[in-house]
Amino acid sequence: MSVPLIETRDLKKYFDVAGGKLHAVDGVSLSIERGRTLGVVGESGCGKSTFGRVVLRLLDATSGQVLYNGEDILKYSNDQMMKMRQKMQIIFQDPYASLNPRMTVSEIIAEPIRVRRTIVGNSAIMDKVDELMQIVGLADRFVNTYPHELDGGRRQRIGIARALALDPEFIVCDEPVSALDVSIQAQVLNLLMDLQEERGLTYLFVTHNLSVVKHISDEIAVMYLGQCVERCPSDELFENPLHPYTRALLSAIPEPTLEARNKRQEIIRGEVTSPIDPKPGCRFAARCPHAKPECMTDSLRSQEISPGHFVSCLLYR
Amino acid sequence: MGEHLLEIKDLYVEYVTDDAHVYAVNGIDLFLDRGETLGLVGETGAGKTTTALSILKLLPEKVGRIAKGSILLAGTDVTAASEAEMRLLRGETVSMIFQDPMTSLNPVLTVGDQIAEVLQLHKKYKDKAGVEARVDEILKMVGLPPERKQDFPHQFSGGMKQRIVIAIALACEPLLLLADEPTTALDVTIQAQVLALMNELKQDLDTAMILITHDLGVVAQTCDRVAVVYAGEIIETGTVEQIFSGDRHHPYTVGLFQSIPDLKKKTRRLHPIDGLMPDPTDLPSGCKFHTRCPKCAQVCMERRPKPWEEDGHIIRCHLFAKGGPEA
Ligand SMILES: Nc1ncnc2c1ncn2[C@@H]1O[C@H](COP(=O)(O)OP(=O)(O)OP(=O)(O)O)[C@@H](O)[C@H]1O
Ligand SMILES: Nc1ncnc2c1ncn2[C@@H]1O[C@H](COP(=O)(O)OP(=O)(O)OP(=O)(O)O)[C@@H](O)[C@H]1O
Ligand SMILES: [Mg+2]
Ligand SMILES: [Mg+2]
C-alpha cells in the first residue's frame, strides 16, 4: 500500500478548563490517501474541529503524531512548517468569526497570496482574485464590499476562495456548506468535487449533514467525545452501521417527507458524559441502550470487523 | 380568533450603503398565530434574516430601513414603536436566536453567569440556589454537562455555543421565538433533542415560532406552515402538507426539492437550480425568478405575478394565473 498523504497516530489534544483537563481529542488514529476524502461526523462538541486544527498545527497537540507523506510534521521547525502551510488549508465552520471585518472581499482572498508572495504584482494578484471569485460563484460587484454586508452563503464562498488561493494539496473543510441552502450547497459540493478531480486534492471533511458526508466522502469516521468509535467506507456506514452511537445518529436524520413526520423518532436520552477528566470505559455507555456493566470499566480497542470496517464497542468483542 | 400574534403586510426593506442600494425584502405578507410554527426557507441572501430583524426593529442603524409596509406584533405597530417600547417587546414578548451565536454571547462572562442573568431578569427565581439549579437543568436540556458552566464562550465548540444561545432564548419563555438557523451547527441527535425542546415550549406555553432554515427535513418534521422566500418575496406559502405534497408548486420550490442529496440513491452530481440568485441591487423585472426558471414565458419577464390562492396555499407564478401564462 502507498503511503497515505495524511496519517494521525494516537493524536491527543487536552485543554485546561476551570473543571480540569478537557479531553477534546483523545487518541485518534486515522489516515487519508492522496486524492481521497475522509468524512468526519459526530456529536456537536466531540472534537472534530479540534482534530482538524491539530492536524494542521493551528493548535499544538498534547501528544501523538501527524504524518504528512510519512513525515511527522509535529517535529517540524517553524521554517519547515512555513513551507508546509502552503500545502494545507482550512475552510472554517463559522463564516462570521473567521473573516476579518475590516478587510474587503478581495483583500481577504488576496491576503494569503500577498503574505506568501506566490504571485507578485498588483494586477496579477487581482487577476487571480477574479479567477477565484469566479470559481466559487461570487459576483464581481462584491470585490470591494465588507463581509458583514453579505449573507451567510456568500461569506462562506469567500472562505473557500481564500483557501484555494495558494493551490493547496490538502484542505480541512470544517462545515463548509452548513451555512448554505440546499441549492447552493449542491453547487459548492459539485465545485469541491470537481476541484478534487482536477487537482487531486485531499479533503478532511467535517460536517453534521449526513447526506452531504455520504455524497462527498470515500471513507467516514464517526467520533464521540474525543474518540473515533467507527470507521469504514462511506456506503458501508449507511448500509451496515455497527456502533450504537452511529445507529442513533443515522436514525435521527430528519427526512424531507411528510410520511416521516408522523413517525415518532427516537431521541437518545441520558446524561451526557463530561469530557473533563473522563472515567475509563466507553464514553457513550451512559446513553447506550445496550450498555452492560463492563462497558463502564473495560478499556476499548478498535477492531476490524470486516475488511476496512473498524469499530470500538464491546458488543463486537 | 380575530387578531394574529404577528401580522406583516406588504413589507419592503432596503439597505443603503455608500456604494449600493440593496432591495432585500420586496413586498412580504405573512401572519402567525399563537402556538404556530412557520418555516421560512429559501436561498442564501433571500432576505430571511432581514425579515426577522425587521420584526425586532434591529436592522443595522443608518444602513437598513423599512421602506414600506406594516408589522403588527402582539398589538404593537413595530414600524411606529419607540425604542423603549421595542425594548419591552424584545424582553418579554419575542426572543431571537441569531444565526451567529456570538452576537448574543458575552465573551467575558462565563456561560453559567449569562444564563443566570437572563433568569434573574425574567422573574421567578429569587434565591441564588434556585437560579443555579435552573441553570444546570437548562444546560442539561441542551445536552451540555453542567460542570461546564464555569467556562467562557470561546472554550466551546460552534454547536455548543449555538446550544447555549438556544438555552438562553428558551429560558425567556417568549410568546414569539424567531430562530435563525438554530440547528445548522448541530448534529442530528442533538438537533432532534433541541427541536423536541422547542416543541415542548410550544405545547406548554403556546409559543409561536418562525424557524428560518435551509433544512427541508427539519421543516417537514417541525413546522405547521411554510413560506418559501426568493429575492425578498414569498413566492409560495401554505401548510406543510400543501408544500411537501401535491403537484401545484412554484418552479423554484420544485428546484429546491431537487437539490437535496438523497441518502437512498447514489448520484455522482447533485442538481442545483441553474444560475445564481439575482443581484439584489439590480433586480430583474416581472417575476424575479424568471432569469432561472425552466418555464419562463414572455409575461414572466414583464409583470410581477399576482398571487394564486386555494385553501390558504398561495403561489406567485404566472403558470397559475387564470388561463395560464398566456392570459
Ligand atoms: N480553546 C478551548 N479551550 C477549552 N476547551 C475547548 C477549546 N476549544 C474547544 N474546546 C472544547 O473541546 C471540545 C471539542 O470542541 P470542538 O470544537 O473540536 O468540537 P466539534 O466536534 O467541532 O463540535 P461542533 O460540531 O459543535 O463544531 C469541546 O468540549 C469544547 O468545549
Ligand atoms: N448590513 C447590510 N448592508 C448591506 N447589505 C446587506 C446587509 N445585511 C444584509 N444585506 C443584504 O441583504 C440581502 C438579504 O440578506 P439576508 O441576510 O436577509 O439573507 P438571508 O436570507 O438571511 O440569507 P442566509 O440564508 O445566507 O442567511 C443580501 O443580499 C445581503 O447581502
Ligand atoms: Mg466544530
Ligand atoms: Mg440569514
XYZ file of C-alpha atoms and ligand atoms in Angstrom:
708
model
C 0.000 0.000 0.000
C 1.170 3.514 -0.739
C 1.973 5.984 1.994
C -1.167 7.968 2.897
C -0.945 11.717 2.393
C -2.123 12.307 5.946
C -1.961 9.977 8.899
C -2.503 10.593 12.599
C -1.282 8.223 15.301
C -2.807 8.287 18.751
C -3.304 12.034 18.450
C -4.358 13.840 21.630
C -5.350 17.371 22.483
C -6.277 18.336 26.033
C -7.413 21.800 27.119
C -7.105 23.241 30.611
C -10.509 24.460 31.750
C -11.952 25.521 35.103
C -13.070 21.979 35.926
C -9.831 20.154 34.992
C -8.353 18.683 31.820
C -10.769 18.593 28.938
C -10.047 15.677 26.601
C -11.094 17.237 23.301
C -9.229 14.741 21.099
C -8.262 11.565 22.872
C -6.159 9.135 20.881
C -7.343 9.404 17.310
C -5.557 7.364 14.603
C -6.818 7.973 11.068
C -5.358 8.169 7.580
C -6.293 9.617 4.191
C -4.878 8.559 0.822
C -3.921 11.277 -1.641
C -6.861 12.484 -3.717
C -9.419 10.983 -1.344
C -11.912 12.380 1.128
C -12.306 11.320 4.728
C -15.589 12.493 6.223
C -15.720 13.099 9.971
C -19.073 13.128 11.731
C -20.093 13.065 15.367
C -21.908 14.879 18.097
C -21.524 18.619 18.406
C -18.545 19.196 20.708
C -16.947 15.786 20.169
C -13.660 17.241 18.906
C -13.964 17.351 15.129
C -12.798 20.939 14.686
C -10.060 20.499 17.252
C -8.846 17.402 15.410
C -8.728 19.331 12.120
C -6.805 22.170 13.717
C -4.289 19.939 15.417
C -3.654 18.129 12.127
C -2.849 21.497 10.538
C -0.816 22.541 13.593
C -3.079 25.531 14.142
C -3.246 24.132 17.667
C -0.440 22.301 19.441
C -1.046 18.618 20.016
C -0.757 17.283 23.551
C 0.774 14.051 22.215
C 0.777 11.731 19.210
C 1.927 12.080 15.615
C 0.717 13.755 12.429
C 2.398 12.274 9.369
C 2.311 14.148 6.063
C 3.641 11.914 3.303
C 5.142 9.794 6.056
C 6.954 12.627 7.875
C 5.932 13.725 11.344
C 5.127 17.417 10.930
C 4.706 17.870 14.668
C 8.525 17.653 14.757
C 8.989 20.272 12.025
C 10.797 23.515 12.806
C 8.977 26.796 12.204
C 10.790 27.223 8.885
C 9.833 23.782 7.672
C 6.286 24.362 8.847
C 6.094 27.655 6.927
C 6.635 25.777 3.655
C 4.247 23.057 4.716
C 1.449 25.504 5.490
C 1.012 26.395 1.827
C 0.046 22.843 1.054
C -2.508 22.643 3.851
C -5.511 24.915 4.112
C -8.721 25.143 6.069
C -12.235 26.275 5.280
C -13.826 27.252 8.562
C -17.096 26.299 10.150
C -18.035 29.786 11.163
C -18.207 32.185 8.246
C -18.770 35.054 10.664
C -15.872 34.796 13.041
C -13.281 33.690 10.517
C -13.327 36.714 8.223
C -11.616 39.962 9.161
C -14.424 42.552 9.276
C -12.098 45.392 8.332
C -10.963 43.874 5.039
C -12.858 43.885 1.762
C -13.682 40.670 -0.038
C -10.796 40.979 -2.485
C -8.337 41.852 0.289
C -9.391 38.789 2.242
C -8.945 36.485 -0.744
C -5.632 38.098 -1.760
C -4.142 38.103 1.720
C -2.583 34.625 1.678
C -1.094 35.362 -1.766
C 0.444 38.610 -0.537
C 1.765 37.077 2.659
C 3.366 34.107 0.865
C 4.263 36.095 -2.262
C 3.193 33.241 -4.525
C 2.206 35.841 -7.109
C 3.716 39.310 -7.335
C 2.378 42.469 -8.889
C -0.973 44.003 -8.152
C -2.613 43.292 -11.460
C -1.517 39.644 -11.460
C -2.868 39.248 -7.939
C -6.161 40.862 -8.889
C -6.434 38.546 -11.891
C -6.036 35.586 -9.567
C -8.634 37.033 -7.175
C -11.062 37.470 -10.074
C -10.483 33.894 -11.138
C -11.023 32.594 -7.606
C -14.197 34.630 -7.183
C -15.495 33.214 -10.404
C -14.669 29.649 -9.362
C -16.697 29.972 -6.165
C -19.517 31.952 -7.771
C -19.043 35.389 -6.203
C -20.165 38.244 -8.481
C -17.614 40.925 -9.400
C -19.549 43.622 -7.641
C -18.572 42.188 -4.253
C -14.876 42.917 -4.777
C -14.996 45.977 -2.550
C -17.704 45.011 -0.079
C -17.107 44.014 3.526
C -18.104 40.616 4.875
C -20.829 41.989 7.216
C -22.708 43.338 4.210
C -23.042 39.837 2.811
C -25.342 36.982 3.657
C -24.004 33.784 5.199
C -23.708 31.858 1.951
C -21.585 34.457 0.248
C -19.339 34.770 3.281
C -18.696 31.049 3.128
C -17.717 31.355 -0.538
C -15.103 33.914 0.443
C -13.611 31.367 2.823
C -13.455 28.771 0.068
C -11.870 31.179 -2.417
C -9.287 32.137 0.173
C -8.439 28.512 0.916
C -7.866 27.850 -2.787
C -5.639 30.925 -3.227
C -2.369 29.067 -2.628
C -3.250 25.970 -4.653
C -3.089 23.606 -1.676
C -2.858 19.778 -1.711
C -4.818 19.130 1.437
C -7.855 21.004 2.744
C -9.611 20.618 6.054
C -13.219 21.519 5.294
C -14.902 22.340 8.594
C -18.644 22.529 7.901
C -18.060 24.307 4.598
C -21.650 24.015 3.427
C -23.718 24.146 6.595
C -24.471 27.854 6.226
C -25.668 27.317 2.682
C -29.096 26.447 1.413
C -29.549 23.175 -0.419
C -29.236 24.615 -3.889
C -26.010 26.484 -3.246
C -24.825 23.589 -1.111
C -25.140 21.401 -4.183
C -23.203 23.930 -6.264
C -20.401 24.117 -3.692
C -20.185 20.327 -3.274
C -20.007 19.891 -7.036
C -17.299 22.559 -7.057
C -15.268 20.849 -4.322
C -15.550 17.501 -6.102
C -14.549 18.993 -9.457
C -11.552 20.661 -7.836
C -10.602 17.349 -6.291
C -10.754 15.619 -9.642
C -8.801 18.322 -11.472
C -6.135 18.964 -8.866
C -6.016 15.685 -6.957
C -6.953 17.463 -3.720
C -7.239 15.552 -0.472
C -10.018 16.521 1.940
C -10.730 16.051 5.599
C -14.411 16.903 5.548
C -16.159 17.694 8.826
C -19.921 18.018 8.703
C -23.182 17.369 10.509
C -25.030 16.793 7.331
C -25.083 13.055 6.776
C -26.380 13.141 3.228
C -23.589 15.543 2.362
C -20.925 13.412 4.025
C -22.175 10.324 2.249
C -22.114 12.132 -1.053
C -18.606 13.516 -0.797
C -16.591 11.004 1.269
C -14.745 7.859 0.332
C -14.436 6.879 3.963
C -16.211 8.124 7.080
C -15.001 8.306 10.681
C -17.572 8.665 13.473
C -16.337 10.461 16.583
C -17.825 10.510 20.055
C -16.352 12.580 22.890
C -12.821 12.808 21.543
C -12.543 9.277 20.202
C -13.121 7.614 16.871
C -15.755 4.941 17.516
C -16.287 3.664 13.999
C -14.610 3.959 10.618
C -15.434 2.398 7.250
C -16.086 3.122 3.571
C -18.864 5.645 3.078
C -21.591 3.370 1.691
C -20.843 0.657 4.227
C -21.564 3.046 7.101
C -25.082 3.662 5.863
C -25.761 0.050 4.948
C -24.242 -1.581 7.972
C -23.711 0.787 10.914
C -22.299 -1.090 13.904
C -21.687 1.248 16.831
C -24.846 2.109 18.810
C -23.998 5.813 18.544
C -23.698 5.574 14.756
C -27.064 3.867 14.658
C -28.667 6.540 16.803
C -27.151 9.180 14.557
C -28.438 7.644 11.352
C -31.919 7.158 12.732
C -32.174 10.809 13.778
C -31.831 12.237 10.267
C -34.901 14.357 9.593
C -36.338 13.330 6.245
C -37.857 15.936 3.979
C -41.092 13.988 3.603
C -44.460 14.033 5.327
C -44.506 10.286 5.932
C -41.534 10.634 8.264
C -43.260 13.482 10.120
C -45.650 11.299 11.987
C -43.118 8.630 12.809
C -42.197 9.222 16.426
C -38.450 9.482 16.265
C -36.215 8.221 18.941
C -34.164 10.710 20.872
C -31.165 9.414 22.754
C -31.613 10.174 26.410
C -29.367 10.001 29.400
C -26.695 12.192 30.900
C -24.029 13.439 28.576
C -20.642 12.276 29.803
C -18.356 15.194 30.582
C -15.147 15.391 28.549
C -13.353 16.797 31.610
C -11.115 14.061 33.051
C -13.397 11.312 31.711
C -13.582 7.996 33.503
C -12.338 4.816 31.831
C -14.725 2.711 29.771
C -16.922 3.583 26.849
C -17.936 7.255 26.761
C -21.266 6.509 25.173
C -22.236 3.932 27.803
C -24.370 6.313 29.904
C -26.675 6.857 26.928
C -26.323 3.495 25.213
C -29.370 1.212 25.026
C -27.067 -1.859 25.003
C -24.753 -0.874 27.865
C -23.541 -3.647 30.153
C -21.645 -3.233 33.441
C -18.310 -3.962 31.774
C -18.853 -1.059 29.344
C -18.272 1.318 32.258
C -14.916 -0.187 33.150
C -13.191 -2.021 30.313
C -10.980 -0.032 28.008
C -11.847 -0.236 24.364
C -9.837 -1.089 21.337
C -10.729 -0.568 17.718
C -11.381 -3.884 15.939
C -11.642 -4.673 12.268
C -14.985 -6.451 11.931
C -14.881 -6.830 8.164
C -12.215 -5.589 5.719
C -11.895 -1.840 6.233
C -14.669 -1.615 8.830
C -13.409 -0.708 12.303
C -15.478 -0.313 15.455
C -14.759 0.269 19.154
C -17.571 -1.361 21.089
C -17.766 -4.299 23.466
C -20.803 -5.643 21.603
C -18.405 -6.807 18.925
C -15.687 -8.281 21.099
C -59.592 34.394 16.567
C -59.620 37.922 15.199
C -56.173 39.299 15.634
C -52.989 37.411 14.763
C -49.988 37.419 17.100
C -47.892 38.704 14.227
C -49.052 40.229 11.008
C -46.757 41.599 8.321
C -48.242 43.441 5.365
C -46.500 44.436 2.160
C -43.112 44.826 3.802
C -40.218 46.376 1.886
C -36.759 46.620 3.455
C -33.670 48.206 1.943
C -30.022 48.570 2.841
C -28.406 51.737 1.606
C -24.625 51.838 1.754
C -22.133 54.188 0.103
C -21.860 52.084 -2.996
C -25.044 50.081 -3.170
C -28.785 50.140 -2.703
C -29.873 46.638 -1.748
C -33.538 45.672 -2.133
C -33.530 42.904 0.479
C -37.260 42.448 1.152
C -39.751 43.251 -1.580
C -43.378 43.016 -0.532
C -43.735 40.263 2.048
C -47.091 39.382 3.614
C -47.282 36.899 6.446
C -49.113 36.147 9.672
C -48.610 33.915 12.655
C -50.919 32.749 15.439
C -50.104 31.607 18.969
C -48.683 28.106 19.095
C -47.924 28.030 15.391
C -44.583 27.271 13.764
C -43.815 28.876 10.431
C -40.810 27.692 8.428
C -39.063 30.379 6.403
C -36.961 28.738 3.701
C -35.105 29.990 0.679
C -31.713 30.560 -0.790
C -28.946 32.432 0.901
C -29.453 36.168 0.504
C -33.206 35.788 0.017
C -33.967 38.174 2.883
C -34.905 35.771 5.681
C -32.689 37.272 8.370
C -33.648 40.764 7.231
C -37.329 39.913 7.750
C -36.633 38.667 11.271
C -34.538 41.732 12.126
C -37.367 43.971 10.902
C -39.811 42.330 13.321
C -37.430 43.145 16.176
C -36.605 46.539 14.723
C -32.945 45.627 14.858
C -31.919 46.496 11.315
C -28.419 47.986 11.227
C -28.718 51.652 12.064
C -28.485 54.193 9.256
C -27.963 51.455 6.656
C -31.112 49.344 6.917
C -34.635 50.725 6.823
C -38.218 49.663 6.347
C -39.232 51.431 3.151
C -42.890 50.449 3.194
C -45.405 48.198 4.880
C -46.556 47.361 8.386
C -45.624 44.921 11.131
C -48.103 44.291 13.914
C -46.722 42.294 16.837
C -48.958 41.484 19.815
C -50.969 44.605 19.085
C -47.968 46.910 18.710
C -47.194 48.614 15.423
C -43.481 47.894 15.211
C -42.741 50.384 12.450
C -44.067 53.227 14.626
C -42.923 51.952 18.055
C -40.358 53.831 20.130
C -37.079 52.225 21.171
C -38.405 51.955 24.736
C -41.496 50.075 23.586
C -39.351 47.815 21.445
C -37.054 47.033 24.338
C -40.030 45.900 26.358
C -41.267 43.735 23.489
C -37.840 42.201 22.984
C -37.575 41.398 26.655
C -40.974 39.876 27.220
C -42.735 39.021 24.015
C -40.195 37.996 21.443
C -36.751 36.368 21.593
C -34.391 35.770 18.758
C -31.837 33.043 18.261
C -29.309 34.680 15.949
C -27.606 32.907 13.090
C -24.242 33.841 14.569
C -24.203 32.763 18.220
C -21.524 35.264 19.174
C -23.943 38.176 18.512
C -25.770 37.197 21.663
C -22.985 35.838 23.861
C -20.797 37.981 26.043
C -17.211 36.804 25.545
C -16.020 37.835 29.015
C -18.799 36.247 31.076
C -18.982 32.560 31.918
C -21.792 30.677 30.275
C -23.419 29.911 33.616
C -23.467 33.595 34.580
C -25.051 34.539 31.283
C -27.916 32.120 31.684
C -28.363 33.146 35.325
C -28.563 36.788 34.285
C -31.454 36.079 31.956
C -33.262 34.026 34.591
C -32.966 36.826 37.123
C -34.340 39.342 34.647
C -37.236 37.073 33.967
C -38.720 36.875 37.461
C -39.479 33.570 39.187
C -36.151 32.513 40.649
C -35.308 34.773 43.563
C -32.678 32.969 45.600
C -29.281 32.119 44.231
C -29.601 28.383 44.770
C -32.834 28.296 42.777
C -31.182 30.095 39.900
C -28.135 27.824 39.947
C -30.254 24.689 39.929
C -32.239 26.024 36.996
C -29.030 26.877 35.109
C -27.859 23.275 35.487
C -31.199 22.000 34.313
C -31.201 24.273 31.266
C -27.675 23.205 30.293
C -28.626 19.563 30.557
C -31.693 20.186 28.424
C -29.481 21.216 25.524
C -27.060 18.349 26.117
C -24.266 20.186 27.943
C -22.750 18.846 31.164
C -23.442 21.368 33.977
C -19.764 21.202 35.033
C -19.050 23.368 32.041
C -20.952 26.405 33.300
C -17.744 27.948 34.612
C -16.265 28.084 31.103
C -16.267 31.028 28.711
C -17.881 31.045 25.244
C -14.588 30.679 23.342
C -13.961 27.403 25.153
C -16.944 25.801 23.467
C -17.381 24.343 20.002
C -19.549 26.081 17.379
C -22.535 23.869 18.024
C -22.165 24.154 21.792
C -22.291 27.958 21.561
C -25.400 27.671 19.469
C -26.969 25.440 22.113
C -26.145 27.958 24.825
C -27.889 30.679 22.842
C -30.898 28.415 22.382
C -30.914 27.670 26.107
C -30.954 31.393 26.896
C -33.746 32.113 24.413
C -35.876 29.311 25.829
C -35.252 30.493 29.390
C -37.039 33.743 28.438
C -40.267 31.843 27.710
C -41.283 34.211 24.888
C -44.622 34.436 23.074
C -42.776 34.528 19.784
C -39.455 32.900 19.083
C -37.507 33.913 15.992
C -34.993 31.159 15.366
C -32.484 31.912 12.615
C -30.832 28.653 11.561
C -30.918 27.385 15.156
C -29.704 23.889 14.402
C -27.345 24.188 11.435
C -24.262 23.740 13.603
C -25.716 20.714 15.384
C -25.527 17.018 14.655
C -28.845 15.293 14.088
C -29.114 13.660 17.520
C -28.655 16.945 19.376
C -30.802 18.652 16.767
C -33.642 16.233 17.479
C -33.246 16.956 21.183
C -33.325 20.734 20.638
C -36.303 20.599 18.294
C -38.170 18.460 20.813
C -37.456 21.126 23.435
C -38.836 23.852 21.229
C -41.892 21.735 20.631
C -42.427 21.389 24.370
C -42.267 25.151 24.724
C -44.865 25.444 22.011
C -47.118 22.965 23.762
C -46.655 24.251 27.314
C -46.695 27.983 26.685
C -48.338 28.257 23.282
C -45.216 29.907 21.930
C -45.286 30.807 18.252
C -42.150 30.324 16.236
C -40.592 31.433 12.997
C -37.998 28.875 12.061
C -35.526 30.063 9.451
C -33.701 27.118 7.974
C -32.170 25.634 4.876
C -33.009 22.141 6.010
C -36.224 20.937 4.417
C -36.061 17.837 6.609
C -36.318 19.999 9.721
C -39.200 21.910 8.163
C -41.072 18.705 7.344
C -40.615 17.446 10.894
C -41.454 20.584 12.868
C -43.381 23.282 11.004
C -47.111 23.805 10.633
C -46.807 26.214 7.744
C -44.036 27.099 5.314
C -43.126 30.253 3.378
C -40.625 29.950 0.530
C -38.698 33.180 0.020
C -36.970 34.191 -3.191
C -35.264 37.547 -3.779
C -37.175 39.154 -0.942
C -40.620 37.849 -1.883
C -42.696 34.957 -0.628
C -43.214 33.038 -3.840
C -45.117 30.148 -2.257
C -46.708 29.560 1.121
C -49.054 27.030 2.646
C -49.326 24.274 5.214
C -46.513 21.691 5.295
C -48.921 19.295 3.620
C -49.526 21.740 0.792
C -45.811 22.411 0.310
C -44.498 18.864 0.726
C -47.153 17.105 -1.338
C -49.452 17.746 -4.270
C -48.231 18.831 -7.651
C -49.041 22.524 -7.697
C -45.822 24.294 -6.841
C -43.766 27.280 -7.796
C -40.950 26.177 -10.160
C -38.476 27.498 -7.584
C -39.903 25.276 -4.847
C -39.609 22.334 -7.236
C -35.951 23.232 -7.826
C -35.248 23.460 -4.097
C -36.541 19.953 -3.516
C -34.486 18.586 -6.386
C -31.244 19.933 -4.934
C -31.390 17.784 -1.795
C -28.900 14.921 -1.883
C -30.865 11.720 -1.465
C -29.482 9.309 1.110
C -31.079 6.363 -0.608
C -29.642 6.978 -4.040
C -26.105 7.099 -5.346
C -25.683 10.052 -7.650
C -22.446 11.491 -8.896
C -23.737 15.014 -9.314
C -26.325 16.972 -7.428
C -28.868 19.070 -9.269
C -28.741 22.626 -8.071
C -31.075 25.179 -9.626
C -29.266 26.660 -12.623
C -27.807 30.121 -12.272
C -27.490 32.411 -9.286
C -29.889 34.494 -7.223
C -30.417 37.842 -8.905
C -28.327 40.730 -7.685
C -30.475 42.465 -5.021
C -29.150 45.872 -6.111
C -30.440 45.290 -9.601
C -33.484 43.036 -9.519
C -34.998 41.715 -12.747
C -38.371 42.992 -13.927
C -41.510 40.876 -13.778
C -41.169 37.633 -11.826
C -37.789 37.751 -10.074
C -37.247 34.054 -10.726
C -37.700 34.343 -14.476
C -33.945 34.501 -15.148
C -33.535 30.941 -13.817
C -36.953 29.469 -14.471
C -37.206 26.483 -16.812
C -40.803 27.509 -17.567
C -40.215 31.185 -18.270
C -42.665 32.807 -20.731
C -42.869 36.313 -22.158
C -45.254 37.621 -19.486
C -42.879 36.461 -16.728
C -40.310 38.991 -17.851
C -42.814 41.795 -17.888
C -45.220 41.594 -14.981
C -44.950 40.589 -11.335
C -47.322 37.630 -10.968
C -50.421 38.059 -8.824
C -50.920 35.511 -6.068
C -52.918 32.384 -6.897
C -54.721 31.002 -3.868
C -56.505 27.822 -2.869
C -57.304 26.994 0.790
C -54.531 29.258 2.029
C -51.988 27.773 -0.391
C -50.576 30.782 -2.215
C -48.290 30.717 -5.251
C -46.947 33.745 -7.066
C -46.372 32.429 -10.567
C -47.910 33.191 -13.933
C -48.317 29.456 -14.589
C -51.176 29.502 -12.121
C -52.843 32.667 -13.326
C -56.291 32.201 -14.869
C -55.823 30.672 -18.291
C -52.088 30.057 -17.810
C -49.118 32.264 -18.545
C -50.506 33.457 -21.857
C -53.520 35.141 -20.274
N -9.939 26.854 23.325
C -10.562 25.920 24.036
N -10.443 25.872 25.380
C -11.079 24.931 26.091
N -11.872 23.976 25.562
C -12.032 23.958 24.238
C -11.386 24.930 23.399
N -11.735 24.669 22.110
C -12.552 23.595 22.149
N -12.732 23.165 23.429
C -13.558 22.024 23.865
O -13.133 20.879 23.141
C -14.248 20.039 22.832
C -14.264 19.781 21.341
O -14.547 21.001 20.640
P -14.584 21.070 19.052
O -14.763 22.492 18.675
O -13.433 20.349 18.497
O -15.923 20.255 18.760
P -16.644 19.909 17.387
O -16.735 18.431 17.273
O -16.015 20.635 16.262
O -18.106 20.457 17.665
P -19.138 21.228 16.708
O -19.737 20.168 15.877
O -20.161 21.796 17.664
O -18.385 22.249 15.945
C -15.486 20.768 23.361
O -15.847 20.204 24.607
C -15.018 22.196 23.528
O -15.723 22.842 24.575
N -25.774 45.408 6.612
C -26.007 45.183 5.318
N -25.593 46.056 4.375
C -25.835 45.831 3.060
N -26.480 44.753 2.573
C -26.921 43.830 3.460
C -26.717 43.999 4.885
N -27.240 42.920 5.502
C -27.764 42.132 4.534
N -27.581 42.674 3.302
C -28.018 42.107 2.002
O -29.418 41.896 2.036
C -29.783 40.700 1.335
C -30.608 39.808 2.243
O -29.756 39.311 3.292
P -30.256 38.366 4.479
O -29.149 38.277 5.461
O -31.591 38.818 4.955
O -30.414 36.971 3.719
P -30.778 35.529 4.286
O -31.971 35.063 3.525
O -30.880 35.563 5.762
O -29.509 34.677 3.815
P -28.700 33.488 4.561
O -29.503 32.265 4.356
O -27.418 33.415 3.820
O -28.539 33.899 5.981
C -28.465 40.072 0.858
O -28.271 40.422 -0.484
C -27.428 40.724 1.744
O -26.176 40.813 1.060
Mg -16.630 22.245 15.032
Mg -29.674 34.781 7.236
